[in-house]
Every structure is written in structure tokens, then in C-alpha cells.
């Protein structure tokens, strides 16, 4: 055994009890399935709900290999999460020999949630692409690939949904039911915003005859790699399913809020040209509500399962953003106007200096002295948490008073607490005495107050909104 091999083995042993690293058993599995020796292991930023790891290996012939490990430490039998990595791997496999570039899967762990894949070269963040012409070139290529995905025959997948393979409304109903059952397994109290979302979706399934396609389920900027003006790989298939192609177009609209994606309507024109089908904007509106609802369900379900070592700072700001976007999407389909609440104001508190000192040390000492991109990203997440706590300390009491007043206007009496008022609001909705629009209005105002508290942590994200779905 070479000296490097001994060092790697020792590292694996040392890591086995550290929750922030990979276990010795998992690393041994990687070596066994590859017939190679691990040289380095590097946790990468991003990955969403899953951990992202770069693994470098050396094969017996001396050649090197670059691998990507997608990993989830949670047990789906405990969390009730139907979107397992083994399910995701089936969609990766379905892309083999197709026009859709996706990483080759080397192995799927037989017990743990782990996928070992090739590491594809490319950049993830679309915002780092500055040349306007190249931005359009890459975005257009992605729409071409999306159309190619929707042209793959879905019956080749081993996914028995229990419905007629060609019945699109039935597939949509299956998808709604899958997400609602997942939502109901959460340890958190019911969320009226999610409840009205499911009620509206079930009552308004588009009466379209097809086609039924493979839907990526989270399509758009941030979930593909690009290089040299082309998309090199489509990533993150965990929410893939069979359904309406407009579902993916809605996701492009949603993801373009976080990562502006050139002219959205021009990209829809690209898709229509590549697919040979016109884009039905009314269906995009429907699935935009569904996409935002899924994000709210994932956030709601994380209560009781949140990993303190996860991307807590990012989750904080993106949950608020997508609660606001869900309200915007619902207002669009309901054709109702949402009112902005009065701006909160309060003097700084005695704790403000301490928050500012912690932020200064992070920004001026910790981050500048770190070369690890993972540590730098998490430091920014900690900064977001500190900014939120500082503003919550200052504005939280005023926000609570305003929330109680809004709830009193709908309920007819002031509740003793916001939690009590929200529970009463849900009860009124379930009994039919409060309609969907009223729930959306009152909770949207609450979300806007949350976003005011989060404004220093969110930066420019606080003002981001959907691109228009129709030309003037």
C-alpha cells in the first residue's frame, strides 16, 4: 500500500463519528464500488436539501477519477419524505443515451441515501455569466434541452402511478396527492397558506388532454451546469415526476426570480419552437402556484427535521421570499389586489451593538482569512441569521401587534396570540366562513412584515418578483 493510501484510510477512520463529514462505511462503499482509492473528500457549497461532495480517487492503473456524491443523512421512513435519492437515480438513469445531458450514475447506495456520479465540468451560477450574448446562448440551449426532455417517452420509466399513462389530469391529481400526503406528515402545525393552496389546486386542475411528459420538477437556472456557451449537465432530479410540460415552464419562471434568466417570454418562444407546441400561459400560472406551494411544503416539513449544520441562513431568507411569491402567484390566479402593510419602525435595542460586532468580525476577520468556499458560504449564512436576529429584536414586537390587528379584522375579535389567530383563521377557512382570497390577503401582509425584518439579510432579493408571463 502506498503512503497516500495509508493516509486516506486513516482519514476515513477519523471522520466516521463526525456528522459534518462522511462516515467511514460510506467512504469504504465508494472505494469498493469503484475499485479505487479515495485521495480527497471536499464538502461543496449548495446542493439544496442534499449534501454535495467532491471526491477524487485513484484507480489501480494510476489514473485519476473525479466523482460527485449526492448525499442525504435523513431516513425517509422517519421523515415521510417520498423524494428519495433512489427515486431520483431512476430519473438520472432515464436520461442515459438521450438528448438531455445528465451526470452518469456510478452507483446508488443499497441502504443509505447516496448517489455516486461522475463530476461534470461547468459553472452552476447563471449570474456569474456576464456576457449578454452568451447568457442568451446558454439560456436558449437550456430551453432546447427542456423540450428534448419532454420528448422522451415516459413509459420507459418504471414509475407506476396507478393511472392511465396518457391521462394528464389524473397525473396532476397524483402529484397533488403526493405532496399533500407529504405535507400532512409534518410535525409543524397546519399552515393556512398551504391549506388554501391545496384547496385551490385541486379545484382548478387544467382540463388539458396532454401530453404527459417527464417533468424535471425544479427546472431552471441554478439546476444546470454550463460551459463554452452550452449546458453541460442538468442536475437535481429529486422532484421529477410525470406530468404537464407547463409545470417545468412554471419552475423556470420561479427560479428566474432568484437567478434572472434573460427575457423569460423569449425563452418561452424558444421552447415553443423546439417542442413544436405553443405555450399555454394559463397553465403556466396554475403550475407557478403549484411550484411555490411545493417550496412552502418543503420548508414546513423541515420543522422538527432541520439540520443545525445545514444551510440555515439561506433557508431563512428563501422561505420568506417564496411565501411572498406564493401570495403573488395566488393573487394573480384569483385576480385580487394585495395591499402592502404600514412600514414597521422602532428604535435600536441594547443588543444591536453585539449583533453588529459579530457581523463585523465575520466580515472583516473570518471570511477574509478563509480559503474554503464552503466555510465562506456558511459564514454568509451566519451573517444573515445575525442580521435577522438584530432586526427581530428591534421590530418583532411591532410586527406582532400589526399581525394581531390584521387577524382581528378577519376574525372579528383580537386573538390572544398570533399562533392562536392563525389556528382560528384555518378553522374559519375549513368551515367555509373565510374564503381563499381573505386568507391570502392577511397572511401576505404578515409575510411582507417578515420580509421587512429580513431586509438587511436578504439584500436585493427582497424586491425580486416574477417576470411578466404576457407581453403588454
CSV table of C-alpha atoms in Angstrom, one decimal:
chain,number,residue,atom,x,y,z
A,1,UNK,CA,0.0,0.0,0.0
A,2,UNK,CA,1.3,3.5,-0.9
A,3,UNK,CA,1.8,6.1,1.8
A,4,UNK,CA,-1.1,8.1,0.3
A,5,UNK,CA,-3.3,5.1,0.6
A,6,UNK,CA,-2.5,4.8,4.3
A,7,UNK,CA,-3.2,8.4,4.9
A,8,UNK,CA,-6.6,8.2,3.2
A,9,UNK,CA,-7.5,5.2,5.3
A,10,UNK,CA,-6.6,7.0,8.4
A,11,UNK,CA,-8.6,10.0,7.4
A,12,UNK,CA,-11.7,7.8,6.7
A,13,UNK,CA,-11.4,6.3,10.2
A,14,UNK,CA,-11.0,9.7,11.8
A,15,UNK,CA,-14.1,11.0,10.1
A,16,UNK,CA,-16.6,8.3,11.0
A,17,UNK,CA,-18.0,9.9,14.1
A,18,UNK,CA,-18.1,13.5,12.7
A,19,UNK,CA,-21.6,14.5,11.5
A,20,UNK,CA,-20.1,17.2,9.3
A,21,UNK,CA,-18.1,14.7,7.3
A,22,UNK,CA,-18.7,11.3,5.6
A,23,UNK,CA,-18.7,8.1,7.5
A,24,UNK,CA,-16.0,5.5,7.2
A,25,UNK,CA,-18.6,3.0,6.0
A,26,UNK,CA,-19.8,5.3,3.2
A,27,UNK,CA,-16.3,6.1,2.0
A,28,UNK,CA,-15.5,2.4,2.1
A,29,UNK,CA,-18.5,1.7,-0.1
A,30,UNK,CA,-17.3,4.3,-2.6
A,31,UNK,CA,-13.9,2.6,-2.8
A,32,UNK,CA,-15.5,-0.8,-3.2
A,33,UNK,CA,-17.9,0.1,-6.0
A,34,UNK,CA,-15.2,1.9,-7.9
A,35,UNK,CA,-12.3,-0.4,-7.1
A,36,UNK,CA,-10.3,2.8,-6.4
A,37,UNK,CA,-8.7,4.6,-3.6
A,38,UNK,CA,-10.1,7.9,-2.3
A,39,UNK,CA,-7.5,10.6,-2.4
A,40,UNK,CA,-9.5,13.6,-1.2
A,41,UNK,CA,-13.0,14.5,0.0
A,42,UNK,CA,-14.4,18.0,-0.2
A,43,UNK,CA,-17.8,19.3,1.0
A,44,UNK,CA,-19.1,21.8,-1.5
A,45,UNK,CA,-21.5,24.7,-1.1
A,46,UNK,CA,-25.0,24.4,-2.4
A,47,UNK,CA,-26.9,21.2,-3.1
A,48,UNK,CA,-30.2,22.4,-1.6
A,49,UNK,CA,-31.7,19.7,0.6
A,50,UNK,CA,-28.9,17.3,-0.2
A,51,UNK,CA,-25.2,17.5,0.6
A,52,UNK,CA,-22.8,17.9,-2.3
A,53,UNK,CA,-19.3,16.3,-2.1
A,54,UNK,CA,-16.4,16.2,-4.5
A,55,UNK,CA,-14.4,13.0,-4.3
A,56,UNK,CA,-11.1,12.5,-6.1
A,57,UNK,CA,-10.0,8.9,-6.5
A,58,UNK,CA,-7.0,6.9,-7.9
A,59,UNK,CA,-7.6,3.7,-9.8
A,60,UNK,CA,-5.2,0.7,-9.7
A,61,UNK,CA,-3.7,1.6,-13.0
A,62,UNK,CA,-2.7,5.0,-11.6
A,63,UNK,CA,-5.4,7.0,-13.5
A,64,UNK,CA,-7.4,9.7,-11.6
A,65,UNK,CA,-11.1,10.0,-11.3
A,66,UNK,CA,-13.3,12.9,-10.3
A,67,UNK,CA,-16.6,12.0,-8.7
A,68,UNK,CA,-19.6,13.7,-7.2
A,69,UNK,CA,-21.5,12.4,-4.2
A,70,UNK,CA,-25.1,13.5,-3.6
A,71,UNK,CA,-26.0,12.6,0.0
A,72,UNK,CA,-28.9,12.9,2.4
A,73,UNK,CA,-28.4,11.8,6.0
A,74,UNK,CA,-32.2,11.7,6.8
A,75,UNK,CA,-34.2,8.5,6.9
A,76,UNK,CA,-37.3,8.8,4.7
A,77,UNK,CA,-39.0,6.1,6.7
A,78,UNK,CA,-38.9,8.5,9.6
A,79,UNK,CA,-39.4,11.8,7.8
A,80,UNK,CA,-42.1,10.6,5.4
A,81,UNK,CA,-40.2,12.2,2.5
A,82,UNK,CA,-41.2,10.4,-0.8
A,83,UNK,CA,-38.5,12.1,-2.8
A,84,UNK,CA,-35.7,9.7,-2.1
A,85,UNK,CA,-32.3,9.6,-3.8
A,86,UNK,CA,-33.0,6.1,-5.1
A,87,UNK,CA,-36.1,7.5,-6.8
A,88,UNK,CA,-34.1,10.4,-8.2
A,89,UNK,CA,-31.5,8.0,-9.5
A,90,UNK,CA,-34.2,6.4,-11.7
A,91,UNK,CA,-34.7,9.7,-13.5
A,92,UNK,CA,-30.9,10.1,-13.9
A,93,UNK,CA,-30.8,6.7,-15.5
A,94,UNK,CA,-33.7,7.5,-17.8
A,95,UNK,CA,-31.5,10.3,-19.3
A,96,UNK,CA,-28.8,7.9,-20.5
A,97,UNK,CA,-28.5,7.9,-24.3
A,98,UNK,CA,-30.9,10.8,-24.6
A,99,UNK,CA,-30.5,14.3,-25.8
A,100,UNK,CA,-30.6,15.5,-22.2
A,101,UNK,CA,-27.1,15.8,-20.6
A,102,UNK,CA,-27.1,14.4,-17.1
A,103,UNK,CA,-24.2,13.0,-15.0
A,104,UNK,CA,-23.6,9.3,-15.3
A,105,UNK,CA,-24.5,7.4,-12.1
A,106,UNK,CA,-21.8,5.0,-11.0
A,107,UNK,CA,-23.7,3.6,-8.0
A,108,UNK,CA,-26.7,4.0,-5.7
A,109,UNK,CA,-26.1,3.0,-2.1
A,110,UNK,CA,-28.3,0.0,-1.2
A,111,UNK,CA,-29.3,1.3,2.3
A,112,UNK,CA,-28.2,5.0,2.8
A,113,UNK,CA,-29.4,7.9,0.6
A,114,UNK,CA,-26.4,8.3,-1.5
A,115,UNK,CA,-25.7,8.6,-5.3
A,116,UNK,CA,-22.2,8.4,-6.7
A,117,UNK,CA,-22.0,10.1,-10.0
A,118,UNK,CA,-19.4,11.4,-12.4
A,119,UNK,CA,-18.3,15.0,-11.9
A,120,UNK,CA,-19.3,17.1,-14.9
A,121,UNK,CA,-17.3,20.3,-15.7
A,122,UNK,CA,-19.2,23.5,-15.7
A,123,UNK,CA,-20.5,26.6,-13.8
A,124,UNK,CA,-23.7,26.4,-11.7
A,125,UNK,CA,-24.5,30.1,-11.1
A,126,UNK,CA,-26.0,31.7,-14.1
A,127,UNK,CA,-25.5,35.1,-12.5
A,128,UNK,CA,-21.7,34.7,-13.0
A,129,UNK,CA,-22.2,34.7,-16.8
A,130,UNK,CA,-21.8,38.4,-17.6
A,131,UNK,CA,-21.7,38.5,-21.4
A,132,UNK,CA,-25.2,39.3,-22.6
A,133,UNK,CA,-24.9,37.2,-25.9
A,134,UNK,CA,-23.6,34.2,-24.1
A,135,UNK,CA,-26.3,34.5,-21.4
A,136,UNK,CA,-28.9,34.2,-24.2
A,137,UNK,CA,-27.0,31.4,-25.9
A,138,UNK,CA,-26.9,29.3,-22.7
A,139,UNK,CA,-30.5,30.1,-21.7
A,140,UNK,CA,-31.7,29.1,-25.2
A,141,UNK,CA,-29.7,25.9,-25.1
A,142,UNK,CA,-31.4,25.1,-21.8
A,143,UNK,CA,-34.9,25.5,-23.3
A,144,UNK,CA,-33.8,23.3,-26.2
A,145,UNK,CA,-32.8,20.6,-23.7
A,146,UNK,CA,-36.1,21.1,-21.7
A,147,UNK,CA,-38.0,20.5,-24.9
A,148,UNK,CA,-35.9,17.4,-25.5
A,149,UNK,CA,-36.6,16.1,-22.0
A,150,UNK,CA,-40.4,16.5,-22.7
A,151,UNK,CA,-40.0,14.5,-25.9
A,152,UNK,CA,-38.6,11.4,-24.1
A,153,UNK,CA,-41.2,8.5,-24.0
A,154,UNK,CA,-42.1,8.4,-20.2
A,155,UNK,CA,-43.4,4.8,-20.4
A,156,UNK,CA,-39.9,3.6,-20.4
A,157,UNK,CA,-39.6,4.6,-16.7
A,158,UNK,CA,-40.5,2.1,-14.1
A,159,UNK,CA,-43.0,4.5,-12.4
A,160,UNK,CA,-46.4,3.0,-11.9
A,161,UNK,CA,-48.6,6.0,-10.8
A,162,UNK,CA,-51.7,3.8,-10.8
A,163,UNK,CA,-53.4,5.9,-13.5
A,164,UNK,CA,-53.9,5.8,-17.3
A,165,UNK,CA,-50.4,6.7,-18.6
A,166,UNK,CA,-52.0,9.2,-21.1
A,167,UNK,CA,-54.4,10.9,-18.6
A,168,UNK,CA,-52.8,14.2,-17.8
A,169,UNK,CA,-55.4,15.4,-15.2
A,170,UNK,CA,-55.0,12.1,-13.4
A,171,UNK,CA,-51.3,12.5,-13.2
A,172,UNK,CA,-51.7,16.0,-11.9
A,173,UNK,CA,-54.1,14.7,-9.2
A,174,UNK,CA,-51.5,12.0,-8.3
A,175,UNK,CA,-48.8,14.7,-7.9
A,176,UNK,CA,-51.1,16.9,-5.8
A,177,UNK,CA,-51.9,13.9,-3.6
A,178,UNK,CA,-48.2,13.0,-3.2
A,179,UNK,CA,-47.4,16.5,-2.0
A,180,UNK,CA,-50.4,16.8,0.3
A,181,UNK,CA,-49.6,13.5,2.0
A,182,UNK,CA,-46.1,14.6,2.5
A,183,UNK,CA,-47.3,17.9,4.0
A,184,UNK,CA,-49.6,16.0,6.4
A,185,UNK,CA,-46.7,14.1,7.9
A,186,UNK,CA,-45.1,17.3,9.1
A,187,UNK,CA,-44.7,17.8,12.9
A,188,UNK,CA,-45.5,21.5,12.4
A,189,UNK,CA,-49.0,22.9,12.9
A,190,UNK,CA,-51.1,23.2,9.7
A,191,UNK,CA,-50.3,26.3,7.7
A,192,UNK,CA,-53.4,28.1,6.3
A,193,UNK,CA,-51.4,29.4,3.3
A,194,UNK,CA,-50.6,25.8,2.3
A,195,UNK,CA,-54.1,24.7,3.0
A,196,UNK,CA,-55.7,27.2,0.7
A,197,UNK,CA,-53.0,26.3,-1.9
A,198,UNK,CA,-54.0,22.7,-2.0
A,199,UNK,CA,-57.7,23.5,-2.0
A,200,UNK,CA,-57.3,25.8,-5.0
A,201,UNK,CA,-55.0,23.4,-6.9
A,202,UNK,CA,-57.5,20.5,-6.5
A,203,UNK,CA,-60.4,22.7,-7.6
A,204,UNK,CA,-58.7,24.1,-10.7
A,205,UNK,CA,-56.7,21.3,-12.4
A,206,UNK,CA,-56.3,22.3,-16.0
A,207,UNK,CA,-58.7,20.3,-18.3
A,208,UNK,CA,-55.9,19.5,-20.8
A,209,UNK,CA,-55.6,16.3,-22.7
A,210,UNK,CA,-51.8,16.1,-22.7
A,211,UNK,CA,-49.1,15.4,-23.4
A,212,UNK,CA,-47.9,13.5,-20.3
A,213,UNK,CA,-44.1,14.0,-20.1
A,214,UNK,CA,-41.2,13.5,-17.8
A,215,UNK,CA,-41.1,16.7,-15.7
A,216,UNK,CA,-37.8,17.7,-14.1
A,217,UNK,CA,-39.7,19.3,-11.3
A,218,UNK,CA,-37.2,22.1,-10.4
A,219,UNK,CA,-36.1,23.3,-13.8
A,220,UNK,CA,-34.2,26.5,-14.4
A,221,UNK,CA,-31.1,28.5,-13.6
A,222,UNK,CA,-29.1,27.1,-10.7
A,223,UNK,CA,-30.0,23.5,-11.5
A,224,UNK,CA,-27.8,23.0,-14.6
A,225,UNK,CA,-24.1,23.4,-15.4
A,226,UNK,CA,-22.9,25.3,-18.4
A,227,UNK,CA,-19.6,25.9,-20.1
A,228,UNK,CA,-18.5,27.3,-23.5
A,229,UNK,CA,-22.0,28.7,-24.3
A,230,UNK,CA,-23.7,25.3,-23.8
A,231,UNK,CA,-25.5,23.4,-21.0
A,232,UNK,CA,-23.1,20.6,-19.9
A,233,UNK,CA,-25.5,18.8,-17.4
A,234,UNK,CA,-28.9,19.1,-15.9
A,235,UNK,CA,-28.8,18.5,-12.1
A,236,UNK,CA,-31.1,17.9,-9.1
A,237,UNK,CA,-33.9,15.5,-10.3
A,238,UNK,CA,-35.3,14.8,-6.8
A,239,UNK,CA,-38.7,16.3,-7.6
A,240,UNK,CA,-39.0,14.8,-11.1
A,241,UNK,CA,-42.3,13.2,-12.0
A,242,UNK,CA,-44.7,12.5,-14.8
A,243,UNK,CA,-47.0,15.4,-15.7
A,244,UNK,CA,-47.6,18.6,-17.7
A,245,UNK,CA,-44.6,20.2,-19.6
A,246,UNK,CA,-46.0,23.6,-18.4
A,247,UNK,CA,-45.0,22.5,-14.9
A,248,UNK,CA,-41.4,22.9,-15.9
A,249,UNK,CA,-42.0,26.2,-17.6
A,250,UNK,CA,-43.5,27.5,-14.4
A,251,UNK,CA,-40.4,26.3,-12.5
A,252,UNK,CA,-38.2,28.3,-14.9
A,253,UNK,CA,-40.3,31.3,-14.1
A,254,UNK,CA,-39.9,30.7,-10.3
A,255,UNK,CA,-36.2,30.1,-10.4
A,256,UNK,CA,-35.7,33.1,-12.6
A,257,UNK,CA,-36.7,35.3,-9.6
A,258,UNK,CA,-33.5,34.2,-7.8
A,259,UNK,CA,-31.3,33.9,-10.9
A,260,UNK,CA,-32.6,36.3,-13.6
A,261,UNK,CA,-32.7,34.3,-16.8
A,262,UNK,CA,-32.7,36.8,-19.7
A,263,UNK,CA,-36.1,37.6,-21.3
A,264,UNK,CA,-38.5,34.9,-20.0
A,265,UNK,CA,-41.0,35.4,-22.8
A,266,UNK,CA,-38.3,35.0,-25.4
A,267,UNK,CA,-37.2,31.7,-23.7
A,268,UNK,CA,-40.8,30.5,-23.8
A,269,UNK,CA,-40.8,31.3,-27.5
A,270,UNK,CA,-37.6,29.2,-27.8
A,271,UNK,CA,-39.4,26.3,-26.0
A,272,UNK,CA,-42.4,26.6,-28.3
A,273,UNK,CA,-40.1,26.5,-31.3
A,274,UNK,CA,-38.1,23.5,-30.1
A,275,UNK,CA,-41.0,21.5,-28.8
A,276,UNK,CA,-43.4,22.3,-31.6
A,277,UNK,CA,-46.1,23.2,-29.1
A,278,UNK,CA,-47.5,26.6,-28.1
A,279,UNK,CA,-47.1,27.7,-24.5
A,280,UNK,CA,-50.4,28.0,-22.6
A,281,UNK,CA,-49.9,30.9,-20.2
A,282,UNK,CA,-52.9,29.9,-18.1
A,283,UNK,CA,-51.3,26.6,-17.4
A,284,UNK,CA,-48.0,28.2,-16.5
A,285,UNK,CA,-49.9,30.3,-14.0
A,286,UNK,CA,-51.5,27.2,-12.5
A,287,UNK,CA,-48.2,25.4,-12.1
A,288,UNK,CA,-46.5,28.5,-10.8
A,289,UNK,CA,-48.8,28.3,-7.8
A,290,UNK,CA,-48.0,24.6,-7.5
A,291,UNK,CA,-44.3,25.2,-7.7
A,292,UNK,CA,-44.4,27.8,-5.0
A,293,UNK,CA,-46.6,25.6,-2.9
A,294,UNK,CA,-44.1,22.8,-3.1
A,295,UNK,CA,-41.4,25.1,-1.8
A,296,UNK,CA,-43.6,26.1,1.2
A,297,UNK,CA,-44.3,22.4,1.9
A,298,UNK,CA,-40.6,21.6,1.9
A,299,UNK,CA,-40.0,24.4,4.4
A,300,UNK,CA,-43.0,23.4,6.5
A,301,UNK,CA,-41.9,19.8,6.6
A,302,UNK,CA,-38.3,20.7,7.7
A,303,UNK,CA,-39.8,21.7,11.2
A,304,UNK,CA,-38.6,19.0,13.5
A,305,UNK,CA,-36.1,17.7,11.0
A,306,UNK,CA,-33.9,20.8,10.4
A,307,UNK,CA,-30.2,20.1,10.5
A,308,UNK,CA,-28.4,22.9,12.5
A,309,UNK,CA,-25.4,22.2,10.3
A,310,UNK,CA,-27.5,22.8,7.2
A,311,UNK,CA,-27.9,26.0,5.1
A,312,UNK,CA,-30.0,27.6,7.9
A,313,UNK,CA,-29.3,31.2,6.8
A,314,UNK,CA,-30.3,30.5,3.2
A,315,UNK,CA,-33.4,28.7,4.3
A,316,UNK,CA,-34.4,31.7,6.4
A,317,UNK,CA,-34.4,34.2,3.6
A,318,UNK,CA,-35.7,31.9,0.8
A,319,UNK,CA,-38.6,30.7,2.9
A,320,UNK,CA,-39.8,34.3,3.3
A,321,UNK,CA,-39.2,35.1,-0.4
A,322,UNK,CA,-41.2,32.1,-1.5
A,323,UNK,CA,-44.1,32.8,0.9
A,324,UNK,CA,-44.3,36.2,-0.7
A,325,UNK,CA,-44.1,34.8,-4.2
A,326,UNK,CA,-46.8,32.2,-3.4
A,327,UNK,CA,-49.0,35.1,-2.4
A,328,UNK,CA,-48.2,36.9,-5.6
A,329,UNK,CA,-49.0,33.8,-7.7
A,330,UNK,CA,-52.3,33.2,-5.9
A,331,UNK,CA,-53.3,36.9,-6.3
A,332,UNK,CA,-52.6,36.5,-10.0
A,333,UNK,CA,-54.8,33.5,-10.5
A,334,UNK,CA,-57.5,34.8,-8.1
A,335,UNK,CA,-57.3,38.3,-9.7
A,336,UNK,CA,-57.2,40.0,-6.4
A,337,UNK,CA,-55.2,43.0,-5.2
A,338,UNK,CA,-52.8,42.6,-2.3
A,339,UNK,CA,-52.1,45.6,0.0
A,340,UNK,CA,-48.8,46.5,1.5
A,341,UNK,CA,-48.8,46.9,5.3
A,342,UNK,CA,-47.5,50.1,7.0
A,343,UNK,CA,-43.8,50.1,7.4
A,344,UNK,CA,-42.6,49.0,10.8
A,345,UNK,CA,-40.5,51.3,12.9
A,346,UNK,CA,-38.8,51.1,16.3
A,347,UNK,CA,-35.6,52.3,17.9
A,348,UNK,CA,-32.5,50.1,18.1
A,349,UNK,CA,-32.2,48.0,21.2
A,350,UNK,CA,-29.4,47.5,23.7
A,351,UNK,CA,-28.4,44.3,21.8
A,352,UNK,CA,-27.8,46.0,18.5
A,353,UNK,CA,-24.1,46.7,19.2
A,354,UNK,CA,-23.4,43.0,19.9
A,355,UNK,CA,-25.0,41.8,16.7
A,356,UNK,CA,-23.1,44.5,14.8
A,357,UNK,CA,-19.8,43.4,16.4
A,358,UNK,CA,-20.4,39.8,15.5
A,359,UNK,CA,-21.1,40.8,11.9
A,360,UNK,CA,-18.0,42.9,11.7
A,361,UNK,CA,-15.8,40.1,13.0
A,362,UNK,CA,-17.3,37.7,10.5
A,363,UNK,CA,-17.0,40.1,7.6
A,364,UNK,CA,-13.6,41.6,8.4
A,365,UNK,CA,-11.7,38.7,10.1
A,366,UNK,CA,-13.3,35.3,9.5
A,367,UNK,CA,-14.2,35.5,5.8
A,368,UNK,CA,-11.1,37.3,4.5
A,369,UNK,CA,-8.9,34.7,6.2
A,370,UNK,CA,-10.7,31.7,4.9
A,371,UNK,CA,-9.9,30.0,1.6
A,372,UNK,CA,-12.6,27.3,1.9
A,373,UNK,CA,-15.6,28.2,-0.3
A,374,UNK,CA,-17.9,26.1,2.0
A,375,UNK,CA,-16.8,28.0,5.1
A,376,UNK,CA,-17.2,31.3,3.3
A,377,UNK,CA,-20.7,30.4,2.2
A,378,UNK,CA,-21.7,29.3,5.7
A,379,UNK,CA,-20.2,32.5,7.1
A,380,UNK,CA,-22.5,34.5,4.9
A,381,UNK,CA,-25.4,32.3,6.1
A,382,UNK,CA,-24.4,33.1,9.7
A,383,UNK,CA,-24.3,36.8,8.9
A,384,UNK,CA,-27.9,36.5,7.5
A,385,UNK,CA,-29.0,34.9,10.8
A,386,UNK,CA,-27.4,37.6,12.8
A,387,UNK,CA,-29.0,40.4,10.7
A,388,UNK,CA,-32.4,38.7,11.1
A,389,UNK,CA,-32.0,38.4,14.9
A,390,UNK,CA,-30.9,42.0,15.2
A,391,UNK,CA,-34.0,43.3,13.3
A,392,UNK,CA,-36.3,40.8,15.0
A,393,UNK,CA,-35.1,42.2,18.4
A,394,UNK,CA,-35.9,45.7,17.2
A,395,UNK,CA,-39.1,45.2,15.1
A,396,UNK,CA,-40.5,41.9,16.3
A,397,UNK,CA,-42.9,43.4,18.9
A,398,UNK,CA,-44.3,45.9,16.4
A,399,UNK,CA,-44.8,43.2,13.8
A,400,UNK,CA,-46.7,41.1,16.3
A,401,UNK,CA,-49.1,43.9,17.2
A,402,UNK,CA,-49.8,44.5,13.5
A,403,UNK,CA,-50.3,40.8,12.8
A,404,UNK,CA,-52.9,40.6,15.7
A,405,UNK,CA,-54.7,43.6,14.3
A,406,UNK,CA,-54.9,42.1,10.8
A,407,UNK,CA,-56.2,38.8,12.2
A,408,UNK,CA,-58.8,40.7,14.3
A,409,UNK,CA,-60.1,42.3,11.2
A,410,UNK,CA,-60.8,38.9,9.6
A,411,UNK,CA,-61.8,37.0,12.7
A,412,UNK,CA,-63.9,39.8,14.3
A,413,UNK,CA,-62.0,39.6,17.6
A,414,UNK,CA,-58.4,40.0,18.6
A,415,UNK,CA,-56.8,36.7,19.4
A,416,UNK,CA,-54.5,36.3,22.4
A,417,UNK,CA,-51.6,35.3,20.2
A,418,UNK,CA,-50.6,35.2,16.6
A,419,UNK,CA,-50.4,31.4,16.7
A,420,UNK,CA,-54.0,31.2,18.2
A,421,UNK,CA,-55.2,33.7,15.5
A,422,UNK,CA,-53.6,31.6,12.6
A,423,UNK,CA,-55.2,28.4,14.0
A,424,UNK,CA,-58.6,30.2,14.2
A,425,UNK,CA,-58.1,31.5,10.6
A,426,UNK,CA,-57.6,28.0,9.4
A,427,UNK,CA,-60.7,26.8,11.3
A,428,UNK,CA,-62.8,29.5,9.6
A,429,UNK,CA,-61.4,28.6,6.2
A,430,UNK,CA,-62.2,24.9,6.8
A,431,UNK,CA,-65.7,25.7,7.9
A,432,UNK,CA,-66.2,27.9,4.8
A,433,UNK,CA,-66.7,31.2,6.6
A,434,UNK,CA,-63.5,32.7,5.3
A,435,UNK,CA,-62.6,32.4,1.6
A,436,UNK,CA,-59.3,31.8,-0.1
A,437,UNK,CA,-58.7,35.4,-1.0
A,438,UNK,CA,-59.1,36.6,2.6
A,439,UNK,CA,-56.6,34.1,3.9
A,440,UNK,CA,-54.1,35.0,1.2
A,441,UNK,CA,-54.5,38.8,1.9
A,442,UNK,CA,-54.0,38.6,5.6
A,443,UNK,CA,-51.1,36.2,5.5
A,444,UNK,CA,-49.4,38.0,2.7
A,445,UNK,CA,-49.4,41.2,4.8
A,446,UNK,CA,-47.7,39.1,7.6
A,447,UNK,CA,-45.2,37.8,5.1
A,448,UNK,CA,-44.3,41.4,3.9
A,449,UNK,CA,-43.7,42.4,7.5
A,450,UNK,CA,-41.4,39.3,7.9
A,451,UNK,CA,-39.6,40.5,4.8
A,452,UNK,CA,-39.1,43.9,6.2
A,453,UNK,CA,-37.4,42.3,9.3
A,454,UNK,CA,-35.3,40.3,6.9
A,455,UNK,CA,-34.5,43.1,4.5
A,456,UNK,CA,-30.9,43.6,5.7
A,457,UNK,CA,-30.3,39.8,5.4
A,458,UNK,CA,-32.0,39.5,2.0
A,459,UNK,CA,-30.4,42.4,0.2
A,460,UNK,CA,-31.7,42.7,-3.4
A,461,UNK,CA,-33.7,39.6,-3.1
A,462,UNK,CA,-36.3,41.4,-1.1
A,463,UNK,CA,-37.5,43.3,-4.2
A,464,UNK,CA,-37.3,40.4,-6.7
A,465,UNK,CA,-40.6,39.3,-8.3
A,466,UNK,CA,-41.9,37.3,-11.2
A,467,UNK,CA,-41.2,38.3,-14.8
A,468,UNK,CA,-44.4,39.0,-16.8
A,469,UNK,CA,-46.0,36.0,-18.4
A,470,UNK,CA,-47.5,38.0,-21.2
A,471,UNK,CA,-46.3,40.9,-23.4
A,472,UNK,CA,-48.1,44.3,-23.0
